[in-house]
Short mmCIF file of C-alpha atoms in Angstrom, two decimals:
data_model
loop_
_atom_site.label_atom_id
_atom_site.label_comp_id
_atom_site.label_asym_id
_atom_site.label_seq_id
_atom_site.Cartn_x
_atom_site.Cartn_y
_atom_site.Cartn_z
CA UNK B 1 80.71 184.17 110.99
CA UNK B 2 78.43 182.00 113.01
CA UNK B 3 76.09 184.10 115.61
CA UNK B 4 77.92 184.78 118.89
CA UNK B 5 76.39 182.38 122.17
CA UNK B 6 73.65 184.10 123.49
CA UNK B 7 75.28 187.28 122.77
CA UNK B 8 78.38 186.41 124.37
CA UNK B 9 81.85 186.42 123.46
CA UNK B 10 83.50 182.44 123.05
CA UNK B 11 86.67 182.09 124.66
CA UNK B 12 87.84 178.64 124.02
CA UNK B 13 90.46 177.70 126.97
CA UNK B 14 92.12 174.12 126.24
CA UNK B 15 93.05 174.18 122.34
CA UNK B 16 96.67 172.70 121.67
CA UNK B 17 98.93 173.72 119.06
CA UNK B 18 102.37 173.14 118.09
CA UNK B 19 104.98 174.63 115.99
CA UNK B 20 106.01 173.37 113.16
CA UNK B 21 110.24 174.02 114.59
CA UNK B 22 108.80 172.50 118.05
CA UNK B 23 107.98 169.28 116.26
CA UNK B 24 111.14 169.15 114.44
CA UNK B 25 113.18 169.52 117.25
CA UNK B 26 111.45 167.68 119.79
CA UNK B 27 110.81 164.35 117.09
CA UNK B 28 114.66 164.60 116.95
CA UNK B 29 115.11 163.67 120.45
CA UNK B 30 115.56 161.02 123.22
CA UNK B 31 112.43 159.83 125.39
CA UNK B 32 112.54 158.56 129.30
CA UNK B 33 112.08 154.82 128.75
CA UNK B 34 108.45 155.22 130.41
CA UNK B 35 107.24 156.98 128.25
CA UNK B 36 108.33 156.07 124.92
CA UNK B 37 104.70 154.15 123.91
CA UNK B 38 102.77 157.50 124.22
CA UNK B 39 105.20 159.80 122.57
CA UNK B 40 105.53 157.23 119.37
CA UNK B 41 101.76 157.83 119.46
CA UNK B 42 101.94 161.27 119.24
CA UNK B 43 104.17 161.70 117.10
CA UNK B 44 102.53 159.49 114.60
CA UNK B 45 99.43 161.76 114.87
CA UNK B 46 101.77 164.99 114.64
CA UNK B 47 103.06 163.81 111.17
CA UNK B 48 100.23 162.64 109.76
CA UNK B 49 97.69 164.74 107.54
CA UNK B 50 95.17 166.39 108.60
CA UNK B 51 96.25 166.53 111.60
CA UNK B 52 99.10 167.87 111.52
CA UNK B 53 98.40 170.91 109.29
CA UNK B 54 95.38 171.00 112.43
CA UNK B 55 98.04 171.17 114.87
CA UNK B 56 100.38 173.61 113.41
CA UNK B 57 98.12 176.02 111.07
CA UNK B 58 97.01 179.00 113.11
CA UNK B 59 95.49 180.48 109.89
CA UNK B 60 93.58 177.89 109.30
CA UNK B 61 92.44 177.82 112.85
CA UNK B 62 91.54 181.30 112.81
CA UNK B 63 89.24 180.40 109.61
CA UNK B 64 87.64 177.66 111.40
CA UNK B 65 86.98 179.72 114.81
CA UNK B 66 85.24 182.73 112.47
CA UNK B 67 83.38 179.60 110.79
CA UNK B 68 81.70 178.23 114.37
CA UNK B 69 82.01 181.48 116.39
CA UNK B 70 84.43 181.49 118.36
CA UNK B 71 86.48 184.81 119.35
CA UNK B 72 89.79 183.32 121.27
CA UNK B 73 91.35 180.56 121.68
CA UNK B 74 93.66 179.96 124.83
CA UNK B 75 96.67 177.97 123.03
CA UNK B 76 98.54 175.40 124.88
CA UNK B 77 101.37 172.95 123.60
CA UNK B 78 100.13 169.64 122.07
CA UNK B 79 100.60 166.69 124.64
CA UNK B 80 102.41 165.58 126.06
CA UNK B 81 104.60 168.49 126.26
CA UNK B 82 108.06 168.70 127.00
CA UNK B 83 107.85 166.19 130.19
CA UNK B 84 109.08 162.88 128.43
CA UNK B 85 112.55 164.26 127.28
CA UNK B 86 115.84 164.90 129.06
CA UNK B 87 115.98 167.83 131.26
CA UNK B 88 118.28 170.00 130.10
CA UNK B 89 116.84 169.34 126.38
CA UNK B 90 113.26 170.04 127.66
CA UNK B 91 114.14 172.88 129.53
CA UNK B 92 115.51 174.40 126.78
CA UNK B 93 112.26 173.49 124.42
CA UNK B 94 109.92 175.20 126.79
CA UNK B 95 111.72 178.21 126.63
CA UNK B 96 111.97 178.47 123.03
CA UNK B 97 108.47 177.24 122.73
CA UNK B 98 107.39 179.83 125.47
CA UNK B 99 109.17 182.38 123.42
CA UNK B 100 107.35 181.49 120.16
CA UNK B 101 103.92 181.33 121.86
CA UNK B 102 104.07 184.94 123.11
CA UNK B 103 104.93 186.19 119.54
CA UNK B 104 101.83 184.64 118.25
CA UNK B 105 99.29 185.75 121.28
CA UNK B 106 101.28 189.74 120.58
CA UNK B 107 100.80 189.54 117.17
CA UNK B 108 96.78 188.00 117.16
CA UNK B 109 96.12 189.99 120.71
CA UNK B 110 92.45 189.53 120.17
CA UNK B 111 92.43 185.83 118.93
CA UNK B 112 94.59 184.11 120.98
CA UNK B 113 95.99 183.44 124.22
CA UNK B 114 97.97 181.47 125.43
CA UNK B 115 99.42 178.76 128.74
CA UNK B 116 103.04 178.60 128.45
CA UNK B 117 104.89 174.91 129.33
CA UNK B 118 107.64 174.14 131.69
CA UNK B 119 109.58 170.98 132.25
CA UNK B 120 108.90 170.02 136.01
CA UNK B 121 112.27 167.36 135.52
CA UNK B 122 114.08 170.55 136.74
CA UNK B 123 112.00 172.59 139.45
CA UNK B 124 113.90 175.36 139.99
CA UNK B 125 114.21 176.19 136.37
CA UNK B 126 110.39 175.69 135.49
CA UNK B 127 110.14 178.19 138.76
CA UNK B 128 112.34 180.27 137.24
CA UNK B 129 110.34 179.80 133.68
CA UNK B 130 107.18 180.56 135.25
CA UNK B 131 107.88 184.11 136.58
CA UNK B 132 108.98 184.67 132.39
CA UNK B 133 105.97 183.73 131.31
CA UNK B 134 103.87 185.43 133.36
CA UNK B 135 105.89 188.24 133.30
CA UNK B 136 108.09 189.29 130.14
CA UNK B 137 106.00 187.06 128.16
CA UNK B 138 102.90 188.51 128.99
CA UNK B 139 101.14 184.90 129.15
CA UNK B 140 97.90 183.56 130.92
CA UNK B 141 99.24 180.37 132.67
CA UNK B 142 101.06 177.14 132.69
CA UNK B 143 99.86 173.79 131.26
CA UNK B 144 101.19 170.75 133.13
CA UNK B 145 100.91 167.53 131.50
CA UNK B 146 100.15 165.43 134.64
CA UNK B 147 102.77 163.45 135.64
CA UNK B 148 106.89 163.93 134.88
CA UNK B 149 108.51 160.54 134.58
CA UNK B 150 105.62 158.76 136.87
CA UNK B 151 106.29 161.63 139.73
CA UNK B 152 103.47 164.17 140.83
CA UNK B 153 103.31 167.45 141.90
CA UNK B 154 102.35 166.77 145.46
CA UNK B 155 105.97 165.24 145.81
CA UNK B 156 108.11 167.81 148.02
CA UNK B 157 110.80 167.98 144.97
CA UNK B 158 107.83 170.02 142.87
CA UNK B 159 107.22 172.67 145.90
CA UNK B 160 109.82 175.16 144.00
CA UNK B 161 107.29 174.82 140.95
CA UNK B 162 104.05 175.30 142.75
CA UNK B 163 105.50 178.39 144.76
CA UNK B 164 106.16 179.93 141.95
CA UNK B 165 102.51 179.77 140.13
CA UNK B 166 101.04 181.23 143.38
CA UNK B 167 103.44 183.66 143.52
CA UNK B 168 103.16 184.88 140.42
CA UNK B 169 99.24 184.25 140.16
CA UNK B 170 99.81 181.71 137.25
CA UNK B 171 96.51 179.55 137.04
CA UNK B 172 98.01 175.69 136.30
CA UNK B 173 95.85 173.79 133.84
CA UNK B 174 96.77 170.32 134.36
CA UNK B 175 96.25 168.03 131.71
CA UNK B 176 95.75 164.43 130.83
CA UNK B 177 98.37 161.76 129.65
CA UNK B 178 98.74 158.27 129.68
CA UNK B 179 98.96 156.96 132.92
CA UNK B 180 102.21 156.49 134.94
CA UNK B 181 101.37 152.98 136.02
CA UNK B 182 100.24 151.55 132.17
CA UNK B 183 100.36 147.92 132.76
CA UNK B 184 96.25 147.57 133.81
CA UNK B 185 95.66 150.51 130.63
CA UNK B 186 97.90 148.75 128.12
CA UNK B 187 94.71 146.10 127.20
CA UNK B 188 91.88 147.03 125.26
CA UNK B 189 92.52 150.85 124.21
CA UNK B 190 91.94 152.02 127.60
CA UNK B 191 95.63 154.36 128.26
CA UNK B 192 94.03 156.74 126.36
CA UNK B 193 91.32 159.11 126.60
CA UNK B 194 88.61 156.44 126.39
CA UNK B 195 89.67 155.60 130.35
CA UNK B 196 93.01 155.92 130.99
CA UNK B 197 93.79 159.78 130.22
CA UNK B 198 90.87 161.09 132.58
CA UNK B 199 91.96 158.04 135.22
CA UNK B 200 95.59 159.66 135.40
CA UNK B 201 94.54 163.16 135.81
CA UNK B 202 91.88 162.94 138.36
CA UNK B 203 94.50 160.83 140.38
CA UNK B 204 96.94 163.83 140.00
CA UNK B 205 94.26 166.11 141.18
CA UNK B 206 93.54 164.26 144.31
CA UNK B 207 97.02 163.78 145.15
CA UNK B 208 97.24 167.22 145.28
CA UNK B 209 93.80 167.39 147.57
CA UNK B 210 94.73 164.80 150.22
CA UNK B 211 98.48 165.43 150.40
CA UNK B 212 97.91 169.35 152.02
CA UNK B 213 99.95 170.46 149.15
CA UNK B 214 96.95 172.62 148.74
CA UNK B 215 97.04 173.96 152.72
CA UNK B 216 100.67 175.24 151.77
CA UNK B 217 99.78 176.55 148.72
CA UNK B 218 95.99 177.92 149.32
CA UNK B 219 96.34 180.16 145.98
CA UNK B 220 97.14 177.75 143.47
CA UNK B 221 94.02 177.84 140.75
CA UNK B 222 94.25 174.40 139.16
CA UNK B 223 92.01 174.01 135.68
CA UNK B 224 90.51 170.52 135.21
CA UNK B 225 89.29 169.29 131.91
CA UNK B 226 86.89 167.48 131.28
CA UNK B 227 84.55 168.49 133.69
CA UNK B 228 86.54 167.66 136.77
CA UNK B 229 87.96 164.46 135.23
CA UNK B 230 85.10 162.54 136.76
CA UNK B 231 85.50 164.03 140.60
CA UNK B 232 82.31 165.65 141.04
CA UNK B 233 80.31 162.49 140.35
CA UNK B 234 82.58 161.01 143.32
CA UNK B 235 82.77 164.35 145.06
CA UNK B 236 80.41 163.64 148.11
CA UNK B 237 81.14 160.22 148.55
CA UNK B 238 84.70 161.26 148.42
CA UNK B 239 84.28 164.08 151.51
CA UNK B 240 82.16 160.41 153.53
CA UNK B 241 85.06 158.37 152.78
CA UNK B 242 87.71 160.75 153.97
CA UNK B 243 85.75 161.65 156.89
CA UNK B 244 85.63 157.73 157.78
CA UNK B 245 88.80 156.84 156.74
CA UNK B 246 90.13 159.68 159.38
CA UNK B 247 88.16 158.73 162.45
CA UNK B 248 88.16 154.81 162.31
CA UNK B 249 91.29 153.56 159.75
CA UNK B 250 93.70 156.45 160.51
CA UNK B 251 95.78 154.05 162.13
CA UNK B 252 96.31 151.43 159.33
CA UNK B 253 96.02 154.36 156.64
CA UNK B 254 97.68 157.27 158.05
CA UNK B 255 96.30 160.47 156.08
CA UNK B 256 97.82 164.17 156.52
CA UNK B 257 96.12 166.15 158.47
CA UNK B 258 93.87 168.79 156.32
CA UNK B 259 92.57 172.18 157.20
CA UNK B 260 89.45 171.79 154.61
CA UNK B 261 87.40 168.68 153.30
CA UNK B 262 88.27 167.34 149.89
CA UNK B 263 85.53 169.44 148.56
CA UNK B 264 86.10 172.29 150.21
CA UNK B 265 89.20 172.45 148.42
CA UNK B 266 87.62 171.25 145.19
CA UNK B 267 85.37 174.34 145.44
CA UNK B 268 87.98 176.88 146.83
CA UNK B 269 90.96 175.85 144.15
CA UNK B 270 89.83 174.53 141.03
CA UNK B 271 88.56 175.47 137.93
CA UNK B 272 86.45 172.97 135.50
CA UNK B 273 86.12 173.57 131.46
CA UNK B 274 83.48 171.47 129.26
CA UNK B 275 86.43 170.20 127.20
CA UNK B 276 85.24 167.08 125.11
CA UNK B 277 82.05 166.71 127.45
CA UNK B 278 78.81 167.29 125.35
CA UNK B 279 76.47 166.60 127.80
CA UNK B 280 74.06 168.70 129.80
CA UNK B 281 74.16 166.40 132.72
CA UNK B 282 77.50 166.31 133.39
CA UNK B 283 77.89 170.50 132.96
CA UNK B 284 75.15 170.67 135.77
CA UNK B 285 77.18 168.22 137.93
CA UNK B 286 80.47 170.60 137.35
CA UNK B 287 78.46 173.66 138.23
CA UNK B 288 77.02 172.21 141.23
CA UNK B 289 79.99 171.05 142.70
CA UNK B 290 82.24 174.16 142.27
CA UNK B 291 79.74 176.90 141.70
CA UNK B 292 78.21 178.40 138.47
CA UNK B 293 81.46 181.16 138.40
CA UNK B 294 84.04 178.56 137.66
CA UNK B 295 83.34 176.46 134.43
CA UNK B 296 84.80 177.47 131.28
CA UNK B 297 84.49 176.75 127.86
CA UNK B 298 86.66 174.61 126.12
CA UNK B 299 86.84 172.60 122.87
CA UNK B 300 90.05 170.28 123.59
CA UNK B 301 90.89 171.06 119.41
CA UNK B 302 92.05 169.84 117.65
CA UNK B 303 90.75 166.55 118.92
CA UNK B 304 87.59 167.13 119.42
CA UNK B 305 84.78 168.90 116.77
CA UNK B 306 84.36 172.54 117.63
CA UNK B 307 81.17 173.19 115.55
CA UNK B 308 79.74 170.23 117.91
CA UNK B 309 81.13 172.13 121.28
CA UNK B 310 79.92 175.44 120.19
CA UNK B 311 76.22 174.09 119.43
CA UNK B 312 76.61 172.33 122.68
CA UNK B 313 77.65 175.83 124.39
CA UNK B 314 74.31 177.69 122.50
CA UNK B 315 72.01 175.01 123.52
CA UNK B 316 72.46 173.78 126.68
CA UNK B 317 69.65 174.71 129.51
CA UNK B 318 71.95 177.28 131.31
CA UNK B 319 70.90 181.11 132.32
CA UNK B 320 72.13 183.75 130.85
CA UNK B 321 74.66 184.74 133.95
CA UNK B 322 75.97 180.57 133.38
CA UNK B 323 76.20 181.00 129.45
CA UNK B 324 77.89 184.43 129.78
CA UNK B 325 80.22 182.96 132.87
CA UNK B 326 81.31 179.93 130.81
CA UNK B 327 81.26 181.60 127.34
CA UNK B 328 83.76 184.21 128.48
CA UNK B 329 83.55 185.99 131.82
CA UNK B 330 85.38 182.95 133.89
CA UNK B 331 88.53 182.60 131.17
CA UNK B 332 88.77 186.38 131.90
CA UNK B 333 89.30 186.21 135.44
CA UNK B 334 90.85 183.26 135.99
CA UNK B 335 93.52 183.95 132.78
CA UNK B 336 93.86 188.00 132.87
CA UNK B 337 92.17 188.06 129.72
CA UNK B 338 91.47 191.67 128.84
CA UNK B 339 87.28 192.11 128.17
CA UNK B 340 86.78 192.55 124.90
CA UNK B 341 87.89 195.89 123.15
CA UNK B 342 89.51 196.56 126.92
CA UNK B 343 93.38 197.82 126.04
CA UNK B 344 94.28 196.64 129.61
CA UNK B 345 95.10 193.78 131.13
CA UNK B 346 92.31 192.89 134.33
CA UNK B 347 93.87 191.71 138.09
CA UNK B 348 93.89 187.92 138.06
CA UNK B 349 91.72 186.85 141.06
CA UNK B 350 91.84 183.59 142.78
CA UNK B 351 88.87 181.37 142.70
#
């Protein structure tokens, strides 16, 4: 096994999986009209080798994180979830998949983790999912693939949802997917993670800023990949244009009133990983805009290279309280993962 980071233990926190039953099932159904493009795409990629035996192989994952040194892995379902099928059929898919998730993460405690799905097309039942998988389940989170059927979670119809993760302390990671308005992505390659994924999901995030979903909700913890999906390079101009747009164009662009600034918020709720960003630059953007104790490691596999994120992770000019924060000690708070060799689970606390 590769040396650990600096000493540290490597908790990898976006890393998708499926099961091989999940993709039968789920390849076997129905998709909402606007959203048929994307899951043709996916599905191509989850029956075609390698990548499917990437997707579905935990052994082989295991083999690979001992290869590159990395200790855990924080599973999630592979994209786009269950959010472009029916409702009752993707409520019913989370639950099993939910259920088959926690029987990996009990029987691998100190290898994986894991953020169960929900299917936001019914509210009350993903609330109701929610308090299973942070309860019986014994899970770290929920992973929310952006936006259900081109709605968002700012809408009032989602406020069942988001009580629920603050209630039950369930840290939401929400993740990319083609955007809900395609028809400026469609040209050129740029719906996908080239432009349009990281597009979608720091549009989601903001919704969720400026709306004051996040005044009645103050203790949601939302993970962004990516580094922030590009908002910290537009954080400050952001807070000026808000600030503007309130005292002189309220009128023609009425704006909810908010108790914090945009970044206020940014700082107070959310959570960055390095996920598919290599570059030193960018992680001392992240760090400066929401403080050195909220960035986490992540490898986005098995998209992205993880031999190439953990070299990044051992060589980037961070301190040894950053590399140790980002390595581990943030994915422990902020998921109730247990220290290493701890036998309990730690109090989640809200960043």
């Amino acid at each position: 096994m590769t040396e650990p980071v600096g000493g540290n233990r490597v908790i990898a926190v976006e890393e998708h999986f499926s099961t091989a039953e999940f993709l039968r099932a789920a390849h076997e159904l129905d998709v909402l009209p606007g959203d048929r493009t994307e899951v043709e795409l996916m599905r191509a990629v989850e029956r075609t080798e390698p990548m499917r035996s990437r997707i579905v192989d935990l052994d082989a994952r295991i083999t690979e994180m001992d290869a590159v040194g990395q200790d855990l892995a924080v599973l999630s379902l592979n994209p786009p979830g269950v959010q472009p099928y029916p409702t009752a059929a993707a409520v019913e898919l989370a639950r099993e998949f939910n259920g088959a998730l926690a029987a990996i993460v009990h029987r691998h405690p100190h290898r994986f983790a894991g953020l169960g799905t929900v299917a936001p097309q019914d509210p009350h039942a993903a609330a109701e999912e929610i308090g299973r998988i942070m309860g019986p389940l014994g899970l770290s989170g929920i992973m929310i693939n952006s936006h259900t059927g081109g709605h968002y979670l700012d809408e009032p119809r989602f406020a069942p949802l988001l009580d629920a993760a603050e209630a039950h302390r369930a840290p939401v990671y929400l993740h990319p997917r083609a955007p809900s308005t395609p028809a400026a992505y469609t040209d050129h390659g740029l719906s996908g993670a080239i432009w349009g994924y990281q597009a979608e999901a720091g549009l989601h995030a903001m919704r969720l800023i400026l709306s004051g979903t996040l005044d009645r909700n103050p203790g949601l913890t939302i993970v962004l990949g990516h580094l922030g999906e590009g908002i910290p390079f537009w954080l400050r101009r952001i807070d000026n244009r808000h600030a503007f747009a309130r005292r002189v164009a309220g009128a023609a662009t009425p704006l909810p009133a908010l108790e914090l600034t945009p970044g206020e918020y940014f700082r107070r709720n959310f959570v960055l990983t390095t996920s598919g960003i290599d570059d030193e630059d960018v992680l001392g953007l992240g760090l400066r805009a929401v403080g050195n104790d909220n960035v986490m490691f992540a490898i986005d596999a098995p998209y992205e290279d993880p031999a190439d994120a953990l070299a990044f992770l051992r060589g980037a000019p961070l301190t040894d309280a950053q590399r140790a924060g980002i390595s581990h000690r943030t994915a422990e708070r902020v998921f109730g993962i247990p220290p290493q060799d701890a036998g309990i689970r730690p109090a989640r606390k809200s960043t």
